[in-house]
Amino acid sequence: MSKQCREGDLRPDSPEFQGYLHSLKKIDFELAYLAALTREGIKPLSRWEKPLVDEGLELLQQMGLLTKQVRRTVKTGKEIVETIFSRTPAYIQMYEQTFGNTPIDKSARTQRFEGFLFGYPPCCVNHYIRKPYAPNNLTEQEQKILFHWACRDCKITPALLPAYKRIYDSLDRC
Ligand SMILES: [Zn+2]
């Protein structure tokens, strides 16, 4: 069996997968959390904005994720490198084609497209664009484990929360 085949079959509950996750957690808890959410398909694509050591990149790949490093610029003209990862080549391509070698921007259009790629409910993204961090009905702990700010009375977030919580809790223990 080729290496790629084995990785494709790697189950999130296998000891091998848990080992990679554990090593990633040593680099950064949030990175490991994003990797697990993305590997399970809860987030179609994730972005890591901080610098990433080669070991981190390799671990993501060993977990069965496709990775790409994308160059962006900030207001001052300084270049930064983002790491994106996904199980799906099309998402990597869409991100790269839209944002590769572009300045970082926070326009409504960008936020909507990022929300789509990152698996955020559109209602929450639209509400956040109009009124960032508006009070919602989540507990502090529920909001803390999400990467989007939930809209008030959200119909989608309550369905996502158990999956986020399961992964967060298992990572907290490993
Ligand atoms: Zn919502």
Coordinates of N, CA, C and O and ligand atoms in Angstrom, one line a residue:
M1 N 0.8 -1.2 0.0 CA 0.0 0.0 0.0 C 0.9 1.2 0.0 O 1.8 1.3 0.7
S2 N 0.6 2.2 -0.8 CA 1.4 3.4 -0.9 C 1.1 4.3 0.4 O 0.1 4.1 1.1
K3 N 2.1 5.1 0.6 CA 2.0 6.0 1.8 C 0.7 6.8 1.8 O 0.0 7.0 2.8
Q4 N 0.5 7.3 0.6 CA -0.7 8.2 0.4 C -2.0 7.5 0.8 O -2.9 8.0 1.4
C5 N -2.1 6.2 0.3 CA -3.3 5.4 0.6 C -3.5 5.3 2.1 O -4.6 5.4 2.6
R6 N -2.4 4.9 2.8 CA -2.5 4.7 4.2 C -3.0 6.0 4.9 O -3.9 6.0 5.8
E7 N -2.5 7.2 4.5 CA -2.9 8.4 5.1 C -4.3 8.7 4.8 O -5.0 9.2 5.6
G8 N -4.8 8.4 3.6 CA -6.1 8.6 3.2 C -7.1 7.8 4.1 O -8.2 8.2 4.4
D9 N -6.6 6.7 4.6 CA -7.4 5.8 5.4 C -7.3 6.1 6.9 O -8.0 5.5 7.7
L10 N -6.4 7.0 7.2 CA -6.1 7.3 8.6 C -7.3 7.8 9.4 O -7.9 8.8 9.0
R11 N -7.8 7.0 10.4 CA -9.0 7.4 11.1 C -8.6 8.3 12.2 O -7.7 8.1 12.9
P12 N -9.5 9.3 12.5 CA -9.2 10.3 13.5 C -9.1 9.7 14.9 O -8.5 10.2 15.8
D13 N -9.7 8.4 15.1 CA -9.6 7.8 16.4 C -8.5 6.8 16.5 O -8.3 6.1 17.5
S14 N -7.6 6.7 15.4 CA -6.5 5.8 15.5 C -5.4 6.3 16.3 O -5.2 7.6 16.4
P15 N -4.6 5.5 16.9 CA -3.5 5.9 17.7 C -2.5 6.8 16.9 O -1.9 7.7 17.5
E16 N -2.3 6.4 15.7 CA -1.3 7.1 14.8 C -1.8 8.6 14.7 O -1.0 9.5 14.8
F17 N -3.1 8.8 14.3 CA -3.7 10.1 14.2 C -3.6 10.9 15.5 O -3.2 12.1 15.5
Q18 N -3.9 10.2 16.6 CA -3.8 10.9 17.9 C -2.4 11.4 18.2 O -2.2 12.4 18.8
G19 N -1.4 10.6 17.8 CA 0.0 10.9 18.0 C 0.4 12.2 17.3 O 1.0 13.0 17.8
Y20 N -0.1 12.3 16.0 CA 0.2 13.5 15.2 C -0.4 14.7 15.9 O 0.1 15.8 16.0
L21 N -1.7 14.5 16.3 CA -2.4 15.6 16.9 C -1.8 16.0 18.2 O -1.7 17.2 18.5
H22 N -1.3 15.1 19.0 CA -0.6 15.4 20.2 C 0.7 16.2 19.9 O 0.9 17.2 20.6
S23 N 1.4 15.8 18.9 CA 2.6 16.6 18.6 C 2.3 18.0 18.1 O 3.0 19.0 18.4
L24 N 1.2 18.1 17.4 CA 0.8 19.4 16.9 C 0.3 20.3 18.1 O 0.6 21.5 18.1
K25 N -0.3 19.7 19.0 CA -0.8 20.4 20.2 C 0.4 21.0 21.0 O 0.3 22.1 21.6
K26 N 1.6 20.3 20.9 CA 2.8 20.8 21.6 C 3.3 22.1 20.9 O 3.8 22.9 21.6
I27 N 3.0 22.2 19.6 CA 3.4 23.4 18.9 C 2.4 24.5 19.3 O 2.8 25.6 19.6
D28 N 1.1 24.2 19.2 CA 0.1 25.2 19.5 C -1.3 24.5 19.6 O -1.7 23.8 18.7
F29 N -1.9 24.7 20.7 CA -3.3 24.0 20.9 C -4.2 24.4 19.9 O -4.9 23.6 19.3
E30 N -4.3 25.7 19.5 CA -5.3 26.2 18.6 C -5.0 25.6 17.2 O -6.0 25.3 16.4
L31 N -3.7 25.4 16.8 CA -3.4 24.8 15.5 C -3.9 23.4 15.5 O -4.5 22.9 14.5
A32 N -3.7 22.7 16.6 CA -4.2 21.3 16.6 C -5.7 21.2 16.6 O -6.3 20.3 15.9
Y33 N -6.3 22.1 17.2 CA -7.8 22.2 17.2 C -8.3 22.5 15.8 O -9.2 21.8 15.3
L34 N -7.7 23.4 15.1 CA -8.1 23.7 13.8 C -7.9 22.5 12.9 O -8.7 22.2 12.0
A35 N -6.8 21.9 13.0 CA -6.4 20.7 12.2 C -7.5 19.6 12.4 O -7.9 19.0 11.4
A36 N -7.8 19.3 13.7 CA -8.8 18.3 13.9 C -10.2 18.6 13.3 O -10.9 17.8 12.7
L37 N -10.6 19.9 13.5 CA -11.9 20.3 12.9 C -11.9 20.2 11.4 O -12.9 19.8 10.8
T38 N -10.8 20.5 10.8 CA -10.7 20.5 9.4 C -10.6 19.1 8.8 O -11.2 18.7 7.8
R39 N -9.9 18.2 9.6 CA -9.7 16.8 9.2 C -11.1 16.1 9.3 O -11.4 15.3 8.4
E40 N -11.9 16.5 10.2 CA -13.2 15.9 10.3 C -14.3 16.5 9.4 O -15.4 16.1 9.4
G41 N -13.9 17.6 8.7 CA -14.8 18.2 7.7 C -15.7 19.2 8.3 O -16.7 19.6 7.6
I42 N -15.5 19.5 9.6 CA -16.4 20.5 10.2 C -16.1 21.9 9.7 O -16.9 22.8 9.5
K43 N -14.8 22.1 9.4 CA -14.4 23.3 8.7 C -13.8 22.9 7.3 O -12.9 22.1 7.3
P44 N -14.3 23.4 6.2 CA -13.8 23.0 4.9 C -12.3 23.4 4.7 O -11.5 22.7 4.1
L45 N -12.0 24.6 5.3 CA -10.6 25.0 5.2 C -10.2 25.9 6.4 O -11.1 26.5 7.0
S46 N -9.0 25.8 6.8 CA -8.5 26.6 7.9 C -7.3 27.4 7.5 O -6.5 27.0 6.6
R47 N -7.1 28.5 8.2 CA -5.9 29.4 7.9 C -5.1 29.6 9.2 O -5.7 29.9 10.2
W48 N -3.8 29.4 9.1 CA -2.9 29.7 10.2 C -2.1 30.9 9.9 O -1.4 30.9 8.9
E49 N -2.3 32.0 10.7 CA -1.6 33.2 10.3 C -0.3 33.5 10.9 O 0.5 34.3 10.4
K50 N 0.0 32.7 11.9 CA 1.4 32.8 12.5 C 2.4 32.0 11.7 O 2.0 31.1 11.0
P51 N 3.7 32.3 11.9 CA 4.7 31.5 11.3 C 4.6 30.0 11.7 O 4.1 29.8 12.8
L52 N 4.9 29.1 10.8 CA 4.8 27.7 11.2 C 6.1 27.0 10.8 O 6.6 27.1 9.7
V53 N 6.6 26.2 11.8 CA 7.8 25.5 11.6 C 7.5 24.3 10.6 O 6.4 23.8 10.5
D54 N 8.5 23.8 10.0 CA 8.4 22.7 9.0 C 7.7 21.5 9.7 O 6.9 20.8 9.0
E55 N 8.0 21.2 10.9 CA 7.5 20.1 11.6 C 5.9 20.2 11.7 O 5.2 19.2 11.5
G56 N 5.4 21.4 11.9 CA 4.0 21.6 11.9 C 3.3 21.3 10.6 O 2.3 20.7 10.5
L57 N 4.0 21.8 9.5 CA 3.5 21.5 8.2 C 3.4 20.0 7.9 O 2.5 19.5 7.3
E58 N 4.5 19.3 8.3 CA 4.6 17.9 8.0 C 3.5 17.2 8.8 O 2.8 16.2 8.3
L59 N 3.2 17.6 10.0 CA 2.2 16.9 10.9 C 0.8 17.1 10.2 O 0.0 16.1 10.2
L60 N 0.6 18.3 9.7 CA -0.7 18.5 9.1 C -0.9 17.6 7.9 O -2.0 17.0 7.7
Q61 N 0.2 17.4 7.1 CA 0.1 16.5 6.0 C 0.0 15.1 6.4 O -0.8 14.3 5.8
Q62 N 0.7 14.7 7.5 CA 0.6 13.3 8.0 C -0.9 13.0 8.4 O -1.3 11.9 8.4
M63 N -1.6 14.0 8.9 CA -2.9 13.9 9.3 C -3.9 13.8 8.1 O -5.1 13.6 8.3
G64 N -3.4 13.8 6.9 CA -4.3 13.7 5.8 C -4.8 15.0 5.2 O -5.8 15.0 4.5
L65 N -4.1 16.1 5.6 CA -4.6 17.4 5.1 C -3.7 17.9 4.0 O -2.5 17.7 4.0
L66 N -4.3 18.6 3.1 CA -3.5 19.3 2.0 C -3.1 20.6 2.6 O -3.9 21.3 3.2
T67 N -1.9 21.0 2.3 CA -1.5 22.3 2.8 C -0.9 23.2 1.7 O -0.5 22.7 0.7
K68 N -0.9 24.5 2.0 CA -0.4 25.4 1.0 C 0.1 26.7 1.8 O -0.6 27.1 2.7
Q69 N 1.2 27.2 1.4 CA 1.6 28.5 2.0 C 1.4 29.6 1.0 O 1.8 29.5 -0.1
V70 N 0.7 30.6 1.5 CA 0.2 31.7 0.6 C 0.8 33.0 1.1 O 0.8 33.4 2.2
R71 N 1.4 33.7 0.1 CA 2.0 35.0 0.4 C 0.9 36.2 0.4 O 0.2 36.2 -0.6
R72 N 0.9 37.0 1.4 CA 0.0 38.2 1.5 C 0.8 39.4 1.9 O 2.0 39.2 2.3
T73 N 0.3 40.5 1.7 CA 0.9 41.7 2.2 C 0.0 42.4 3.2 O -1.2 42.3 3.1
V74 N 0.6 43.1 4.2 CA -0.1 44.0 5.1 C 0.0 45.4 4.7 O 0.8 45.7 3.8
K75 N -0.8 46.3 5.3 CA -0.8 47.7 5.0 C 0.5 48.4 4.8 O 0.7 49.1 3.8
T76 N 1.5 48.0 5.6 CA 2.8 48.6 5.6 C 3.6 48.1 4.3 O 4.7 48.6 4.1
G77 N 3.1 47.1 3.6 CA 3.8 46.6 2.5 C 4.6 45.3 2.9 O 5.1 44.6 2.0
K78 N 4.7 45.1 4.2 CA 5.4 43.9 4.6 C 4.7 42.6 4.2 O 3.5 42.5 4.2
E79 N 5.5 41.6 3.8 CA 5.0 40.4 3.3 C 4.8 39.4 4.5 O 5.7 39.3 5.3
I80 N 3.7 38.7 4.5 CA 3.5 37.6 5.5 C 3.1 36.3 4.8 O 2.7 36.3 3.6
V81 N 3.4 35.2 5.4 CA 3.0 33.9 4.8 C 1.9 33.2 5.7 O 2.1 33.1 6.9
E82 N 0.8 32.9 5.0 CA -0.3 32.2 5.7 C -0.2 30.7 5.3 O 0.2 30.4 4.2
T83 N -0.6 29.9 6.3 CA -0.6 28.5 5.9 C -2.1 28.1 5.9 O -2.8 28.3 6.9
I84 N -2.6 27.5 4.8 CA -3.9 27.1 4.7 C -3.9 25.6 4.6 O -3.0 25.0 4.1
F85 N -5.0 24.9 5.1 CA -5.1 23.5 5.0 C -6.5 23.0 4.9 O -7.4 23.7 5.4
S86 N -6.7 21.9 4.2 CA -8.1 21.4 3.9 C -7.9 20.0 3.4 O -6.9 19.5 3.0
R87 N -9.1 19.3 3.4 CA -9.0 17.9 2.8 C -9.3 18.0 1.3 O -9.2 17.1 0.6
T88 N -9.8 19.2 0.9 CA -10.4 19.3 -0.5 C -9.5 20.2 -1.3 O -9.4 21.4 -1.0
P89 N -9.0 19.7 -2.4 CA -8.1 20.5 -3.3 C -8.8 21.8 -3.8 O -8.2 22.8 -3.9
A90 N -10.1 21.7 -4.1 CA -10.8 22.9 -4.6 C -10.8 24.0 -3.7 O -10.8 25.2 -4.1
Y91 N -10.9 23.8 -2.4 CA -10.9 24.9 -1.4 C -9.6 25.5 -1.3 O -9.5 26.8 -1.2
I92 N -8.5 24.7 -1.4 CA -7.1 25.3 -1.4 C -7.0 26.2 -2.7 O -6.5 27.3 -2.6
Q93 N -7.4 25.7 -3.8 CA -7.3 26.4 -5.0 C -8.1 27.7 -5.0 O -7.6 28.8 -5.4
M94 N -9.4 27.7 -4.5 CA -10.2 28.9 -4.4 C -9.5 29.9 -3.5 O -9.5 31.1 -3.9
Y95 N -9.0 29.5 -2.4 CA -8.3 30.4 -1.5 C -7.1 31.1 -2.2 O -7.0 32.3 -2.2
E96 N -6.3 30.2 -2.8 CA -5.1 30.7 -3.4 C -5.4 31.7 -4.6 O -4.7 32.7 -4.7
Q97 N -6.4 31.3 -5.4 CA -6.7 32.1 -6.6 C -7.3 33.5 -6.1 O -7.0 34.5 -6.8
T98 N -8.0 33.5 -5.0 CA -8.6 34.7 -4.6 C -7.7 35.6 -3.8 O -7.7 36.8 -4.0
F99 N -6.9 35.0 -2.9 CA -6.1 35.8 -2.0 C -4.6 35.7 -2.2 O -3.9 36.5 -1.6
G100 N -4.1 34.8 -3.0 CA -2.6 34.7 -3.2 C -2.0 36.0 -3.7 O -2.6 36.6 -4.6
N101 N -1.0 36.4 -3.0 CA -0.2 37.7 -3.4 C -1.1 38.9 -3.4 O -0.9 39.9 -4.1
T102 N -2.1 38.9 -2.5 CA -3.0 40.1 -2.4 C -2.8 40.7 -1.0 O -2.4 40.0 -0.1
P103 N -3.1 42.0 -0.9 CA -3.1 42.6 0.5 C -4.2 42.1 1.3 O -5.3 41.7 0.8
I104 N -4.0 41.9 2.6 CA -5.0 41.5 3.5 C -6.1 42.6 3.6 O -5.8 43.7 3.8
D105 N -7.3 42.2 3.5 CA -8.4 43.2 3.6 C -9.6 42.6 4.4 O -9.7 41.4 4.5
K106 N -10.4 43.5 5.0 CA -11.5 43.0 5.8 C -12.8 43.5 5.3 O -13.7 43.8 6.0
S107 N -12.9 43.6 3.9 CA -14.1 44.0 3.3 C -15.2 43.0 3.6 O -15.0 41.8 3.9
A108 N -16.5 43.5 3.4 CA -17.6 42.6 3.6 C -17.5 41.4 2.6 O -17.8 40.2 3.0
R109 N -17.2 41.7 1.4 CA -17.1 40.7 0.4 C -16.0 39.6 0.8 O -16.3 38.4 0.7
T110 N -14.9 40.0 1.3 CA -13.8 39.1 1.8 C -14.3 38.3 3.0 O -14.2 37.1 3.0
Q111 N -15.0 39.0 3.9 CA -15.5 38.2 5.1 C -16.5 37.2 4.7 O -16.5 36.1 5.3
R112 N -17.4 37.5 3.7 CA -18.4 36.5 3.3 C -17.7 35.3 2.7 O -18.1 34.2 2.9
F113 N -16.7 35.6 1.8 CA -16.0 34.4 1.1 C -15.2 33.6 2.1 O -15.2 32.4 2.1
E114 N -14.5 34.3 3.0 CA -13.8 33.6 4.1 C -14.7 32.7 4.9 O -14.4 31.6 5.3
G115 N -15.9 33.3 5.3 CA -16.8 32.6 6.1 C -17.3 31.3 5.4 O -17.4 30.2 6.0
F116 N -17.5 31.4 4.1 CA -17.9 30.2 3.3 C -16.7 29.2 3.4 O -17.0 28.0 3.6
L117 N -15.5 29.6 3.2 CA -14.4 28.6 3.2 C -14.1 28.0 4.6 O -13.8 26.9 4.7
F118 N -14.3 28.9 5.6 CA -14.0 28.4 7.0 C -15.1 27.7 7.6 O -15.0 27.2 8.8
G119 N -16.3 27.6 7.0 CA -17.4 26.8 7.5 C -18.2 27.6 8.6 O -18.8 27.1 9.5
Y120 N -18.3 28.9 8.4 CA -19.1 29.8 9.3 C -20.5 29.9 8.8 O -20.7 30.1 7.5
P121 N -21.5 29.9 9.6 CA -22.9 30.1 9.1 C -23.0 31.5 8.5 O -22.6 32.5 9.1
P122 N -23.6 31.6 7.3 CA -23.8 32.9 6.6 C -24.5 33.9 7.5 O -24.2 35.1 7.4
C123 N -25.5 33.5 8.2 CA -26.3 34.4 9.1 C -25.4 35.1 10.1 O -25.5 36.3 10.3
C124 N -24.4 34.3 10.7 CA -23.5 34.9 11.7 C -22.5 35.8 11.0 O -22.2 36.9 11.6
V125 N -22.1 35.5 9.8 CA -21.1 36.4 9.1 C -21.8 37.7 8.8 O -21.2 38.8 9.0
N126 N -23.0 37.6 8.2 CA -23.7 38.9 7.9 C -24.0 39.7 9.1 O -23.9 41.0 9.0
H127 N -24.3 39.1 10.2 CA -24.6 39.8 11.4 C -23.4 40.5 11.9 O -23.4 41.7 12.3
Y128 N -22.3 39.8 11.9 CA -21.0 40.3 12.4 C -20.5 41.5 11.5 O -20.0 42.4 12.1
I129 N -20.8 41.4 10.2 CA -20.4 42.5 9.3 C -21.1 43.8 9.7 O -20.6 44.9 9.8
R130 N -22.4 43.6 10.0 CA -23.2 44.8 10.4 C -22.9 45.3 11.8 O -22.8 46.4 12.1
K131 N -22.7 44.3 12.7 CA -22.5 44.7 14.1 C -21.6 43.6 14.8 O -22.1 42.6 15.3
P132 N -20.3 43.9 14.8 CA -19.3 42.9 15.3 C -19.6 42.6 16.8 O -19.8 43.6 17.6
Y133 N -19.5 41.4 17.2 CA -19.6 41.0 18.6 C -20.9 41.5 19.3 O -20.9 41.8 20.5
A134 N -21.9 41.5 18.6 CA -23.2 41.8 19.2 C -23.6 40.7 20.2 O -23.3 39.5 19.9
P135 N -24.3 41.0 21.3 CA -24.6 39.9 22.2 C -25.4 38.8 21.6 O -26.2 39.0 20.7
N136 N -25.1 37.6 22.0 CA -25.8 36.4 21.5 C -26.3 35.6 22.7 O -26.1 35.9 23.8
N137 N -26.9 34.4 22.4 CA -27.4 33.6 23.5 C -26.5 32.5 23.9 O -26.9 31.6 24.6
L138 N -25.2 32.5 23.5 CA -24.3 31.4 23.8 C -23.7 31.7 25.2 O -23.5 32.9 25.6
T139 N -23.2 30.7 25.9 CA -22.5 30.9 27.1 C -21.0 31.3 26.7 O -20.6 31.1 25.5
E140 N -20.3 31.8 27.6 CA -18.9 32.2 27.3 C -18.1 31.1 26.8 O -17.3 31.2 25.9
Q141 N -18.3 29.9 27.5 CA -17.6 28.7 27.1 C -17.9 28.2 25.7 O -17.0 27.8 24.9
E142 N -19.2 28.3 25.3 CA -19.6 27.9 24.0 C -19.0 28.8 22.9 O -18.5 28.3 21.9
Q143 N -19.1 30.1 23.2 CA -18.5 31.1 22.2 C -17.0 30.9 22.1 O -16.5 31.0 21.0
K144 N -16.4 30.6 23.2 CA -14.9 30.5 23.2 C -14.4 29.4 22.3 O -13.3 29.5 21.7
I145 N -15.1 28.3 22.1 CA -14.6 27.2 21.3 C -14.9 27.3 19.8 O -14.6 26.5 19.0
L146 N -15.6 28.4 19.4 CA -15.9 28.7 18.0 C -15.0 29.7 17.4 O -14.3 30.4 18.1
F147 N -14.9 29.7 16.1 CA -14.0 30.7 15.4 C -14.9 31.8 14.8 O -14.3 32.7 14.2
H148 N -16.2 31.6 14.8 CA -17.1 32.7 14.3 C -17.9 33.2 15.5 O -18.0 32.5 16.5
W149 N -18.3 34.5 15.4 CA -19.2 35.0 16.5 C -20.6 34.7 16.1 O -21.1 35.2 15.0
A150 N -21.3 34.0 16.9 CA -22.6 33.5 16.6 C -23.6 34.7 16.6 O -23.5 35.6 17.4
C151 N -24.6 34.7 15.7 CA -25.6 35.7 15.7 C -26.7 35.3 16.8 O -26.7 34.2 17.2
R152 N -27.5 36.3 17.1 CA -28.5 36.1 18.1 C -29.5 35.1 17.6 O -29.9 35.2 16.4
D153 N -30.0 34.2 18.4 CA -31.0 33.2 18.0 C -30.5 32.4 16.7 O -31.4 32.1 15.9
C154 N -29.2 32.1 16.6 CA -28.7 31.4 15.4 C -29.4 30.0 15.3 O -29.5 29.3 16.3
K155 N -29.8 29.6 14.1 CA -30.4 28.3 13.9 C -29.3 27.3 13.5 O -29.6 26.1 13.6
I156 N -28.1 27.7 13.1 CA -27.1 26.8 12.6 C -26.1 26.5 13.7 O -25.7 25.3 13.9
T157 N -25.6 27.5 14.4 CA -24.6 27.3 15.5 C -24.9 26.2 16.5 O -24.1 25.4 16.8
P158 N -26.2 26.2 17.0 CA -26.5 25.1 18.0 C -26.3 23.7 17.4 O -26.0 22.7 18.1
A159 N -26.4 23.6 16.1 CA -26.2 22.3 15.4 C -24.7 22.0 15.3 O -24.2 20.8 15.3
L160 N -23.9 23.0 15.2 CA -22.4 22.9 15.1 C -21.7 22.6 16.4 O -20.7 21.9 16.5
L161 N -22.3 23.2 17.5 CA -21.6 23.2 18.8 C -21.2 21.8 19.3 O -20.1 21.7 19.8
P162 N -22.1 20.8 19.2 CA -21.7 19.5 19.8 C -20.5 19.0 19.1 O -19.6 18.3 19.8
A163 N -20.3 19.2 17.8 CA -19.2 18.7 17.1 C -17.9 19.4 17.5 O -16.9 18.8 17.7
Y164 N -18.0 20.7 17.6 CA -16.9 21.5 18.1 C -16.5 21.1 19.5 O -15.3 20.9 19.8
K165 N -17.5 20.9 20.3 CA -17.3 20.6 21.7 C -16.6 19.2 21.9 O -15.7 19.1 22.7
R166 N -17.1 18.3 21.1 CA -16.5 16.9 21.2 C -15.0 17.0 20.8 O -14.2 16.4 21.5
I167 N -14.7 17.7 19.8 CA -13.3 17.7 19.3 C -12.4 18.5 20.3 O -11.3 18.1 20.7
Y168 N -13.0 19.6 20.8 CA -12.3 20.5 21.8 C -12.0 19.7 23.1 O -10.8 19.7 23.5
D169 N -13.0 19.0 23.6 CA -12.8 18.2 24.8 C -11.8 17.1 24.6 O -11.0 16.8 25.5
S170 N -11.8 16.4 23.5 CA -10.9 15.3 23.3 C -9.5 15.8 23.2 O -8.6 15.1 23.6
L171 N -9.3 16.9 22.6 CA -8.0 17.5 22.5 C -7.5 18.0 23.8 O -6.3 17.9 24.1
D172 N -8.4 18.5 24.6 CA -8.0 19.0 25.9 C -7.5 17.9 26.8 O -6.6 18.1 27.6
R173 N -8.0 16.7 26.5 CA -7.6 15.5 27.3 C -6.3 14.8 26.8 O -5.6 14.2 27.6
C174 N -6.0 14.9 25.5 CA -5.0 14.1 24.9 C -3.6 14.6 25.2 O -3.4 15.8 25.6
Ligands
ZN1 ZN -26.0 32.5 12.8

